[in-house]
Amino acid sequence: MKSISARQSGIIVFLTILANKILVLPSAMYEKSKTDSIFALIAIFAFELLVLACFFALKKAYPEQNLKEILSKKMGCVAAKVIIFAFLIFFLFKTMLTYAVLYVYLKDLVYQDEFGFLALVCLFPVVNHAVVCGLRAMGRTFELFYYIVLVGVLFCLCIAFFTNISMPNFFVASPLEIFHSGFRHIFAFGDYLVLFLFIDKIKLKKGEEKKIFLFALVGIILVLAIFIIFYAKYQVTAFMHNNALADLLVFSVQFNAIGRLDIIAMLTIMTLGLFQLEIFQAAFCESFVQIFDKLSVKYGVIVFDILFLVIYLVLIKKYEIMLSFATDYLVYFAILTNIVLPVLIYVLSRRHKKETYDEKND
């Protein structure tokens, strides 16, 4: 079986942590709880680190089995497929949200016009090819571009200090407003769920959990830094700026002979968006082949493309509708996938550990 290393798994986690959080999320959360959105963000990240711990516990208990085999052993085949189907729906809409945010960014700052057909023609063949090539090929590509992406994000953060910024004012929102802000945007998270679907494809030696944890920590720190600097730059008008990472460079895009610097943000965001689409579509296809185990990934890609075209281009159509759908309806579905399912998996891993201990004693 083609597997990926702990380092490649950590980079995948790093990329998913940045998904849907470095463009529209800072301004969206600001509307409800102002700069105190940082506290909601920290609370969600802290809980999701516990989800990562659940994955490590499950991987230790079932080092070679995939998610369907694990769940089937404990809950039966039908229940396992229902849970994996929930993953499939989650990653379908996760891909749609990522695409919507990336498309609007490029339309507003690059093309200045509608280019929906061109975006699909240019983007999806690349994403489809990456998914068909497999997780190992994707992991190697991510490993190659990791430092380029990291430097791009750090560059944007550093240049922001050459603009007018001041310490943001905290403790301006009530605890209920902070909770509501985090709750409404919970669908933008669920960053470690891809690991559960790829659990049998991750080669994890003893002690290598730290590698994945460190990559996750880097991603969390970068997101927090983007939020803090963004609020320091736009203390009153943050709700008006929907492209946080790119907007950090506003008023500093011309450096004498150096030229425009916002091209760095654009290339970084485009690279991140492409990789994130590949990861989420790969997670969808992995869910698909675990449900329909007689079919290959290619069928999953075809089904994904059809569903995406029908749901996004025919039913949703607009970016604003997609965001509203994610914050008004998908939030409740995300509670199931981001919270209930990891807790259930943790219980299963603990039960397996107890059963193994009892068998040894007998």
XYZ file of C-alpha atoms in Angstrom:
362
model
C 0.000 0.000 0.000
C 1.300 3.464 -0.927
C 1.690 5.426 2.281
C 2.791 8.887 3.338
C 5.263 9.794 6.045
C 4.602 11.612 9.304
C 6.209 14.722 7.819
C 3.933 14.667 4.770
C 0.927 14.082 7.047
C 1.976 17.074 9.140
C 2.204 19.272 6.041
C -1.296 18.182 5.021
C -2.504 19.223 8.489
C -0.679 22.543 8.117
C -2.410 23.225 4.784
C -5.871 22.324 6.091
C -5.443 24.576 9.130
C -4.900 27.548 6.801
C -7.945 26.636 4.678
C -10.842 29.142 4.845
C -9.188 31.090 7.689
C -6.732 33.539 6.120
C -9.072 35.435 3.779
C -12.718 35.963 4.721
C -12.889 34.451 8.235
C -11.201 37.328 10.170
C -13.684 39.886 8.826
C -16.639 37.496 9.182
C -15.887 36.774 12.838
C -15.213 40.468 13.514
C -18.848 41.294 12.715
C -20.068 39.356 15.761
C -17.382 39.736 18.414
C -14.932 42.366 17.108
C -11.297 41.728 18.018
C -12.359 39.279 20.740
C -12.839 36.796 17.919
C -9.272 35.834 18.768
C -10.542 34.158 21.954
C -13.110 32.108 20.023
C -10.372 31.098 17.611
C -8.056 29.997 20.429
C -10.832 27.968 22.067
C -11.635 26.128 18.827
C -7.971 25.429 18.131
C -7.519 24.092 21.667
C -10.429 21.693 21.243
C -9.171 20.560 17.838
C -5.810 19.664 19.351
C -7.794 17.183 21.440
C -9.219 15.847 18.169
C -5.641 15.369 16.971
C -4.947 13.420 20.164
C -7.973 11.241 19.344
C -6.430 10.464 15.979
C -3.133 9.442 17.600
C -5.027 7.163 20.005
C -6.935 5.569 17.145
C -3.806 5.119 15.042
C -2.056 3.449 17.957
C -4.988 1.091 18.521
C -5.488 0.288 14.816
C -2.177 0.880 13.009
C -3.049 -0.890 9.733
C -6.845 -0.674 9.342
C -8.819 1.997 7.518
C -11.688 3.943 9.048
C -14.396 1.721 7.586
C -12.777 -1.430 8.988
C -12.375 0.175 12.408
C -15.963 1.394 12.600
C -17.378 -1.822 11.105
C -15.677 -3.879 13.798
C -17.261 -1.821 16.567
C -20.562 -0.629 15.099
C -21.374 -2.751 12.056
C -20.954 -2.110 8.339
C -24.115 -0.034 7.875
C -23.317 2.362 10.735
C -19.726 2.666 9.471
C -20.910 3.656 5.999
C -23.352 6.202 7.435
C -20.541 7.882 9.387
C -18.220 7.863 6.389
C -21.043 9.295 4.264
C -21.145 12.201 6.729
C -17.442 12.706 6.003
C -18.186 12.636 2.281
C -20.804 15.401 2.568
C -18.545 17.435 4.852
C -15.636 17.426 2.422
C -17.857 18.084 -0.583
C -19.077 21.339 0.937
C -15.631 22.061 2.368
C -14.271 22.002 -1.181
C -17.113 24.207 -2.384
C -16.490 26.781 0.348
C -12.739 26.820 -0.365
C -13.373 27.248 -4.083
C -15.905 30.041 -3.509
C -13.534 32.047 -1.298
C -10.583 31.561 -3.682
C -12.672 32.422 -6.756
C -14.003 35.690 -5.306
C -10.504 36.706 -4.198
C -9.113 36.187 -7.700
C -12.131 37.858 -9.311
C -11.876 40.968 -7.145
C -8.115 41.426 -7.057
C -6.819 39.821 -10.266
C -9.367 39.443 -13.059
C -11.802 42.218 -12.054
C -14.515 40.318 -13.922
C -16.436 37.038 -13.958
C -14.295 34.119 -15.119
C -16.186 31.121 -13.735
C -15.853 28.910 -16.817
C -12.138 29.708 -17.148
C -11.582 28.906 -13.461
C -13.193 25.499 -13.796
C -11.345 24.663 -17.018
C -7.972 25.632 -15.529
C -8.381 24.412 -11.969
C -10.341 21.201 -11.855
C -8.322 19.144 -14.369
C -5.254 19.837 -12.232
C -7.052 18.915 -8.995
C -8.608 15.801 -10.539
C -5.243 14.625 -11.863
C -3.611 15.087 -8.462
C -6.340 13.044 -6.740
C -6.116 10.237 -9.296
C -2.322 10.115 -8.930
C -2.789 9.331 -5.256
C -1.961 10.588 -1.792
C 1.740 9.759 -1.970
C 2.294 11.909 -5.076
C 0.301 14.730 -3.478
C 2.303 14.414 -0.256
C 5.592 14.734 -2.132
C 4.335 17.821 -3.957
C 3.194 19.433 -0.718
C 6.567 18.628 0.845
C 8.334 20.339 -2.052
C 6.274 23.545 -1.818
C 5.921 23.702 1.973
C 8.745 26.165 2.592
C 7.675 28.316 -0.360
C 4.187 28.660 1.103
C 5.552 29.231 4.614
C 7.910 31.967 3.421
C 5.076 33.577 1.452
C 2.830 33.806 4.520
C 5.666 35.041 6.758
C 6.593 37.640 4.136
C 3.056 39.054 4.146
C 3.079 39.190 7.954
C 6.443 40.946 8.073
C 5.553 43.543 5.426
C 2.393 44.378 7.374
C 4.606 45.899 10.089
C 5.634 48.605 7.602
C 2.031 49.838 7.528
C 0.041 51.721 10.138
C -0.816 49.262 12.897
C -1.561 49.616 16.596
C -2.440 47.249 19.403
C -6.067 46.095 19.001
C -8.506 46.609 21.852
C -9.656 43.365 23.456
C -12.500 42.515 25.874
C -15.036 44.562 23.942
C -17.539 41.731 23.343
C -19.618 39.657 25.736
C -18.901 35.939 26.297
C -22.150 35.109 24.475
C -21.055 37.117 21.421
C -17.675 35.380 21.426
C -19.339 31.970 21.637
C -21.783 32.874 18.869
C -18.943 34.050 16.642
C -17.073 30.773 17.029
C -20.231 28.673 16.712
C -21.403 30.278 13.464
C -18.065 29.665 11.752
C -17.292 26.174 13.061
C -17.639 24.737 9.535
C -14.403 26.519 8.593
C -12.595 24.163 10.982
C -12.485 20.364 11.242
C -8.857 20.515 10.197
C -7.752 17.065 11.353
C -10.632 15.013 9.948
C -8.652 14.215 6.803
C -6.235 12.222 8.965
C -9.006 9.847 10.064
C -9.875 9.038 6.459
C -6.227 8.508 5.507
C -5.379 6.666 8.728
C -4.308 3.433 7.026
C -2.139 5.344 4.539
C -0.144 7.225 7.169
C 3.114 5.572 8.194
C 3.619 6.605 11.792
C 6.599 5.304 13.715
C 6.983 5.517 17.470
C 7.486 9.109 18.604
C 6.636 10.645 15.219
C 3.387 12.076 16.537
C 5.467 15.097 17.541
C 6.175 15.894 13.887
C 2.491 16.178 13.042
C 1.856 18.168 16.219
C 4.622 20.655 15.369
C 3.276 21.255 11.872
C -0.176 21.790 13.380
C 1.304 24.237 15.877
C 2.991 26.218 13.086
C -0.325 26.466 11.233
C -2.185 27.588 14.357
C 0.421 30.239 15.174
C 0.293 31.621 11.630
C -3.505 31.877 11.663
C -3.472 33.602 15.056
C -0.765 35.987 13.821
C -2.814 36.854 10.737
C -5.886 37.547 12.884
C -3.992 39.711 15.387
C -2.102 41.772 12.787
C -5.237 42.121 10.661
C -7.182 43.498 13.639
C -4.248 45.729 14.542
C -4.342 47.182 11.044
C -8.119 47.478 10.655
C -9.488 48.150 14.126
C -12.712 49.728 12.929
C -13.132 48.642 9.309
C -12.107 44.970 9.596
C -15.593 43.817 8.550
C -15.088 45.527 5.178
C -11.923 43.620 4.213
C -12.630 40.083 3.053
C -9.101 39.090 1.979
C -7.145 39.267 5.220
C -3.736 37.962 4.108
C -3.720 40.106 0.962
C -5.152 43.151 2.764
C -2.214 43.115 5.178
C -0.129 44.495 2.288
C -2.464 47.392 1.496
C -0.631 50.758 1.616
C 2.722 48.950 1.371
C 2.576 47.508 -2.127
C 5.047 49.962 -3.649
C 8.661 49.850 -2.430
C 10.580 52.124 -4.793
C 12.476 49.960 -7.282
C 11.223 46.693 -5.809
C 7.785 47.088 -7.334
C 4.466 45.679 -6.232
C 4.636 43.263 -3.317
C 1.025 42.058 -3.337
C 2.008 39.555 -6.038
C 3.587 37.508 -3.214
C 0.261 37.289 -1.397
C -1.552 36.374 -4.614
C 0.845 33.528 -5.481
C 0.787 32.237 -1.892
C -3.022 32.245 -1.745
C -3.344 30.588 -5.163
C -0.876 27.847 -4.197
C -2.585 27.262 -0.860
C -6.006 27.184 -2.492
C -4.926 24.631 -5.086
C -3.403 22.303 -2.480
C -6.411 22.623 -0.170
C -8.808 21.743 -2.988
C -6.706 18.663 -3.739
C -6.745 17.540 -0.096
C -10.485 17.998 0.356
C -11.361 16.324 -2.934
C -9.020 13.442 -2.075
C -10.832 13.097 1.272
C -14.171 13.027 -0.578
C -12.916 10.322 -2.951
C -11.487 8.280 -0.069
C -14.887 8.415 1.609
C -16.494 7.393 -1.670
C -14.324 4.310 -2.218
C -14.790 3.195 1.397
C -18.560 3.368 0.959
C -18.548 1.844 -2.526
C -15.593 -0.503 -2.142
C -16.095 -2.042 -5.593
C -15.384 1.276 -7.331
C -12.052 3.084 -7.811
C -10.968 6.642 -7.093
C -11.639 7.616 -10.712
C -15.356 7.044 -10.157
C -15.138 9.163 -7.033
C -13.604 12.007 -9.054
C -16.381 11.800 -11.640
C -19.109 11.792 -8.976
C -17.438 14.705 -7.198
C -17.234 16.824 -10.359
C -20.899 16.195 -11.181
C -22.072 16.991 -7.647
C -19.925 20.115 -7.512
C -21.247 21.447 -10.811
C -24.864 20.746 -9.908
C -24.797 22.038 -6.318
C -22.491 25.037 -6.636
C -23.100 26.283 -10.171
C -26.800 25.401 -10.452
C -28.227 25.616 -6.904
C -25.928 27.959 -4.963
C -24.547 30.117 -7.804
C -23.288 33.022 -5.663
C -20.459 33.395 -3.140
C -22.709 35.179 -0.639
C -25.200 32.301 -0.690
C -22.391 29.797 -0.079
C -21.137 31.749 2.941
C -24.647 32.130 4.311
C -25.309 28.414 3.810
C -22.083 27.548 5.678
C -22.841 29.802 8.658
C -26.598 29.191 8.914
C -27.031 25.498 8.076
C -23.726 23.651 7.680
C -22.713 24.757 11.159
C -25.040 22.135 12.674
C -23.649 19.448 10.409
C -20.142 20.514 11.416
C -21.009 19.942 15.076
C -21.618 16.311 14.176
C -18.457 15.832 12.114
C -16.069 18.074 14.070
C -17.119 17.200 17.637
C -19.421 14.191 17.969
C -17.518 11.898 15.621
C -14.030 12.481 17.127
C -15.433 11.874 20.611
C -17.022 8.645 19.389
C -13.756 7.547 17.823
C -11.892 8.306 21.047
C -14.349 6.102 22.967
C -13.773 3.286 20.471
C -10.004 3.554 20.817
C -10.246 3.442 24.622
C -12.555 0.420 24.462
C -10.094 -1.350 22.163
C -7.295 -0.638 24.616
C -9.357 -2.071 27.493
C -10.278 -5.188 25.486
C -6.636 -5.744 24.572
C -5.617 -5.395 28.221
C -8.320 -7.885 29.317
C -7.225 -10.415 26.669
C -3.614 -10.229 27.893
C -4.703 -10.776 31.488
C -6.791 -13.791 30.507
